Amino acid sequence: MKTSNKFTLARMIGAPVIFFLYNIPRWIHSSQTFSVIMIWVVIVLLAFVELTDYLDGHYARLHNEVSDFGKMFDPFADVFLHLSMFTCFVFSEYMPVSCYVLILYREFSQNFLRMISAKRGTAIAARKGGKIKTVFYVASCFIALVQEAIIRMGLDAKFGLNMHIFQYIGWGFFSFCVVLAYLSFFDYMKNFGKVFKEEL
């Protein structure tokens, strides 16, 4: 397996692992200590797997491993990871359900467009708008994780923090993610939508 694809695969493997580690304290009604340990493990693991998004592209260019498969595998791994995280945050109420559903529609539509383009021999590489959208996906994930860490460590009660303010900030980021997601999707449709029209 190519080095770049190994880094991409790390995101695919990391997604269910992080999902499990985030939720297991609730599932088993664990102690606060275990719960705090798990949220910090999640933060570190997410930081690592997000770093692989840079590393796969870096090594693909460095070792001349850029391929049509990589152009499809990389964004698919991103979606796999981020939708896993967003699912955690919907159940924790850090992400509005409406934002989650709209992003879900966008990502499935985008993947459908990629499949149609691949069928016709065209691999859709990530565009600038899609990369900016991904940056805000990542930022929103860490904002939600910081909120969860504060609650699990009991800092909200200890320092009298108003978590509603943090929640509104998080909702704002997720709402902006929706806007960026659809702007980038329209950009993809503008540049590759003719493939879809030809298939129709």
CSV table of C-alpha atoms in Angstrom, one decimal:
chain,number,residue,atom,x,y,z
A,1,MET,CA,0.0,0.0,0.0
A,2,LYS,CA,1.2,3.5,-0.8
A,3,THR,CA,2.4,5.6,2.1
A,4,SER,CA,-0.2,8.3,1.3
A,5,ASN,CA,-3.0,5.8,1.3
A,6,LYS,CA,-1.8,4.4,4.6
A,7,PHE,CA,-2.3,7.9,6.2
A,8,THR,CA,-5.8,8.1,4.6
A,9,LEU,CA,-6.6,4.7,5.9
A,10,ALA,CA,-5.6,5.8,9.4
A,11,ARG,CA,-8.6,8.2,9.3
A,12,MET,CA,-10.9,5.4,8.3
A,13,ILE,CA,-9.7,3.2,11.2
A,14,GLY,CA,-9.6,6.1,13.6
A,15,ALA,CA,-13.2,7.2,13.1
A,16,PRO,CA,-15.0,4.2,14.8
A,17,VAL,CA,-12.3,4.0,17.4
A,18,ILE,CA,-12.8,7.7,18.4
A,19,PHE,CA,-16.5,7.3,18.2
A,20,PHE,CA,-16.3,4.3,20.6
A,21,LEU,CA,-13.9,6.0,23.1
A,22,TYR,CA,-16.1,9.2,23.2
A,23,ASN,CA,-19.2,7.3,24.0
A,24,ILE,CA,-18.1,4.4,26.2
A,25,PRO,CA,-18.1,6.4,29.5
A,26,ARG,CA,-21.8,7.0,29.0
A,27,TRP,CA,-22.6,3.5,27.9
A,28,ILE,CA,-21.0,1.9,30.9
A,29,HIS,CA,-21.8,4.8,33.4
A,30,SER,CA,-18.1,5.0,34.2
A,31,SER,CA,-16.4,7.0,36.9
A,32,GLN,CA,-15.5,10.7,36.3
A,33,THR,CA,-11.8,9.8,36.2
A,34,PHE,CA,-12.3,7.3,33.4
A,35,SER,CA,-14.6,9.7,31.6
A,36,VAL,CA,-11.9,12.5,31.7
A,37,ILE,CA,-9.2,10.2,30.5
A,38,MET,CA,-11.3,9.1,27.6
A,39,ILE,CA,-12.1,12.7,26.4
A,40,TRP,CA,-8.4,13.6,26.4
A,41,VAL,CA,-7.5,10.4,24.6
A,42,VAL,CA,-10.2,11.4,22.0
A,43,ILE,CA,-8.8,14.9,21.6
A,44,VAL,CA,-5.2,13.5,21.1
A,45,LEU,CA,-6.4,10.8,18.6
A,46,LEU,CA,-8.5,13.3,16.7
A,47,ALA,CA,-5.6,15.7,16.4
A,48,PHE,CA,-3.4,12.8,15.1
A,49,VAL,CA,-5.9,11.5,12.5
A,50,GLU,CA,-6.6,15.1,11.3
A,51,LEU,CA,-2.9,15.5,10.8
A,52,THR,CA,-2.9,12.5,8.5
A,53,ASP,CA,-5.1,14.6,6.1
A,54,TYR,CA,-2.0,16.8,5.5
A,55,LEU,CA,0.4,13.9,5.5
A,56,ASP,CA,-1.4,11.9,2.9
A,57,GLY,CA,-1.3,14.8,0.5
A,58,HIS,CA,2.3,15.7,1.4
A,59,TYR,CA,3.6,12.1,0.7
A,60,ALA,CA,1.5,11.7,-2.4
A,61,ARG,CA,3.2,14.7,-3.9
A,62,LEU,CA,6.6,13.8,-2.4
A,63,HIS,CA,6.6,10.2,-3.7
A,64,ASN,CA,4.7,11.0,-6.9
A,65,GLU,CA,1.8,8.9,-5.6
A,66,VAL,CA,-1.0,11.2,-6.8
A,67,SER,CA,-3.7,9.0,-8.3
A,68,ASP,CA,-7.4,9.0,-9.2
A,69,PHE,CA,-8.0,6.5,-6.3
A,70,GLY,CA,-6.3,8.8,-3.9
A,71,LYS,CA,-8.5,11.7,-5.1
A,72,MET,CA,-11.6,9.7,-4.1
A,73,PHE,CA,-10.2,7.9,-1.1
A,74,ASP,CA,-9.0,11.1,0.7
A,75,PRO,CA,-12.4,13.0,0.7
A,76,PHE,CA,-14.3,9.8,1.5
A,77,ALA,CA,-12.1,9.2,4.6
A,78,ASP,CA,-12.7,12.9,5.6
A,79,VAL,CA,-16.5,12.4,5.4
A,80,PHE,CA,-16.3,9.1,7.2
A,81,LEU,CA,-14.4,10.7,10.1
A,82,HIS,CA,-16.3,13.9,10.4
A,83,LEU,CA,-19.8,12.3,10.2
A,84,SER,CA,-18.7,10.0,12.9
A,85,MET,CA,-17.7,12.9,15.1
A,86,PHE,CA,-20.8,14.9,14.2
A,87,THR,CA,-23.0,12.0,15.3
A,88,CYS,CA,-21.3,12.1,18.7
A,89,PHE,CA,-22.0,15.8,19.0
A,90,VAL,CA,-25.7,15.5,17.9
A,91,PHE,CA,-26.4,13.1,20.7
A,92,SER,CA,-24.4,15.4,23.1
A,93,GLU,CA,-26.4,18.4,21.9
A,94,TYR,CA,-23.3,20.3,20.8
A,95,MET,CA,-24.5,20.2,17.2
A,96,PRO,CA,-28.0,21.1,16.1
A,97,VAL,CA,-29.8,18.2,14.4
A,98,SER,CA,-30.8,20.5,11.5
A,99,CYS,CA,-27.1,21.2,10.8
A,100,TYR,CA,-26.2,17.5,11.0
A,101,VAL,CA,-29.0,16.5,8.5
A,102,LEU,CA,-28.1,19.3,6.1
A,103,ILE,CA,-24.5,18.3,6.1
A,104,LEU,CA,-25.5,14.7,5.7
A,105,TYR,CA,-27.5,15.5,2.6
A,106,ARG,CA,-24.6,17.6,1.2
A,107,GLU,CA,-22.0,14.9,1.7
A,108,PHE,CA,-24.1,12.1,0.2
A,109,SER,CA,-24.8,14.3,-2.8
A,110,GLN,CA,-21.2,15.1,-3.2
A,111,ASN,CA,-20.2,11.5,-3.0
A,112,PHE,CA,-22.9,10.6,-5.6
A,113,LEU,CA,-21.4,13.3,-7.9
A,114,ARG,CA,-17.9,11.8,-7.4
A,115,MET,CA,-19.3,8.3,-8.3
A,116,ILE,CA,-20.9,9.5,-11.5
A,117,SER,CA,-17.7,11.4,-12.5
A,118,ALA,CA,-15.6,8.3,-11.7
A,119,LYS,CA,-17.9,6.2,-13.9
A,120,ARG,CA,-17.2,8.6,-16.8
A,121,GLY,CA,-13.4,8.5,-16.1
A,122,THR,CA,-13.1,11.7,-14.2
A,123,ALA,CA,-11.8,11.8,-10.6
A,124,ILE,CA,-12.9,14.9,-8.7
A,125,ALA,CA,-10.0,16.3,-6.6
A,126,ALA,CA,-10.7,18.5,-3.6
A,127,ARG,CA,-11.2,22.1,-4.5
A,128,LYS,CA,-10.3,25.2,-2.4
A,129,GLY,CA,-13.9,25.6,-1.2
A,130,GLY,CA,-14.0,22.0,0.0
A,131,LYS,CA,-10.7,22.4,1.8
A,132,ILE,CA,-11.9,25.5,3.6
A,133,LYS,CA,-15.1,23.7,4.6
A,134,THR,CA,-13.0,20.8,6.0
A,135,VAL,CA,-11.0,23.3,8.1
A,136,PHE,CA,-14.2,24.5,9.7
A,137,TYR,CA,-15.4,21.0,10.2
A,138,VAL,CA,-12.2,20.3,12.2
A,139,ALA,CA,-12.5,23.5,14.2
A,140,SER,CA,-16.1,22.8,15.1
A,141,CYS,CA,-15.2,19.3,16.3
A,142,PHE,CA,-12.5,20.6,18.6
A,143,ILE,CA,-14.8,23.4,20.0
A,144,ALA,CA,-17.4,20.7,20.8
A,145,LEU,CA,-14.7,18.5,22.4
A,146,VAL,CA,-13.5,21.4,24.6
A,147,GLN,CA,-17.1,21.8,25.8
A,148,GLU,CA,-17.3,18.1,26.6
A,149,ALA,CA,-13.9,18.2,28.4
A,150,ILE,CA,-15.0,21.2,30.5
A,151,ILE,CA,-18.1,19.3,31.6
A,152,ARG,CA,-16.4,16.0,32.3
A,153,MET,CA,-13.7,17.7,34.4
A,154,GLY,CA,-16.4,19.6,36.3
A,155,LEU,CA,-14.9,23.0,35.5
A,156,ASP,CA,-18.2,24.4,34.6
A,157,ALA,CA,-19.4,23.9,38.2
A,158,LYS,CA,-16.1,24.8,39.8
A,159,PHE,CA,-15.7,28.1,38.0
A,160,GLY,CA,-19.4,28.9,37.5
A,161,LEU,CA,-19.0,28.8,33.7
A,162,ASN,CA,-22.1,29.6,31.6
A,163,MET,CA,-22.0,26.6,29.2
A,164,HIS,CA,-24.9,28.1,27.1
A,165,ILE,CA,-22.5,30.7,25.8
A,166,PHE,CA,-20.1,27.9,24.7
A,167,GLN,CA,-23.0,26.0,23.2
A,168,TYR,CA,-24.1,29.0,21.1
A,169,ILE,CA,-20.6,29.5,19.9
A,170,GLY,CA,-20.4,25.9,18.8
A,171,TRP,CA,-23.8,26.1,17.1
A,172,GLY,CA,-22.6,29.2,15.3
A,173,PHE,CA,-19.6,27.2,14.0
A,174,PHE,CA,-21.7,24.3,12.9
A,175,SER,CA,-24.1,26.6,11.2
A,176,PHE,CA,-21.2,28.2,9.3
A,177,CYS,CA,-20.1,24.7,8.3
A,178,VAL,CA,-23.4,24.2,6.7
A,179,VAL,CA,-23.1,27.4,4.7
A,180,LEU,CA,-19.5,26.5,3.6
A,181,ALA,CA,-20.6,23.0,2.8
A,182,TYR,CA,-23.3,24.1,0.3
A,183,LEU,CA,-21.2,26.9,-1.2
A,184,SER,CA,-18.5,24.4,-1.9
A,185,PHE,CA,-21.0,21.9,-3.3
A,186,PHE,CA,-22.4,24.5,-5.7
A,187,ASP,CA,-18.8,25.2,-6.8
A,188,TYR,CA,-18.4,21.4,-7.5
A,189,MET,CA,-21.7,21.4,-9.4
A,190,LYS,CA,-20.6,24.4,-11.4
A,191,ASN,CA,-17.4,22.7,-12.5
A,192,PHE,CA,-18.5,19.1,-12.7
A,193,GLY,CA,-22.3,19.3,-12.9
A,194,LYS,CA,-22.3,18.7,-16.6
A,195,VAL,CA,-21.3,15.1,-15.9
A,196,PHE,CA,-24.5,14.7,-13.9
A,197,LYS,CA,-26.6,16.4,-16.6
A,198,GLU,CA,-25.2,14.1,-19.3
A,199,GLU,CA,-26.1,11.1,-17.3
A,200,LEU,CA,-29.6,12.3,-16.9
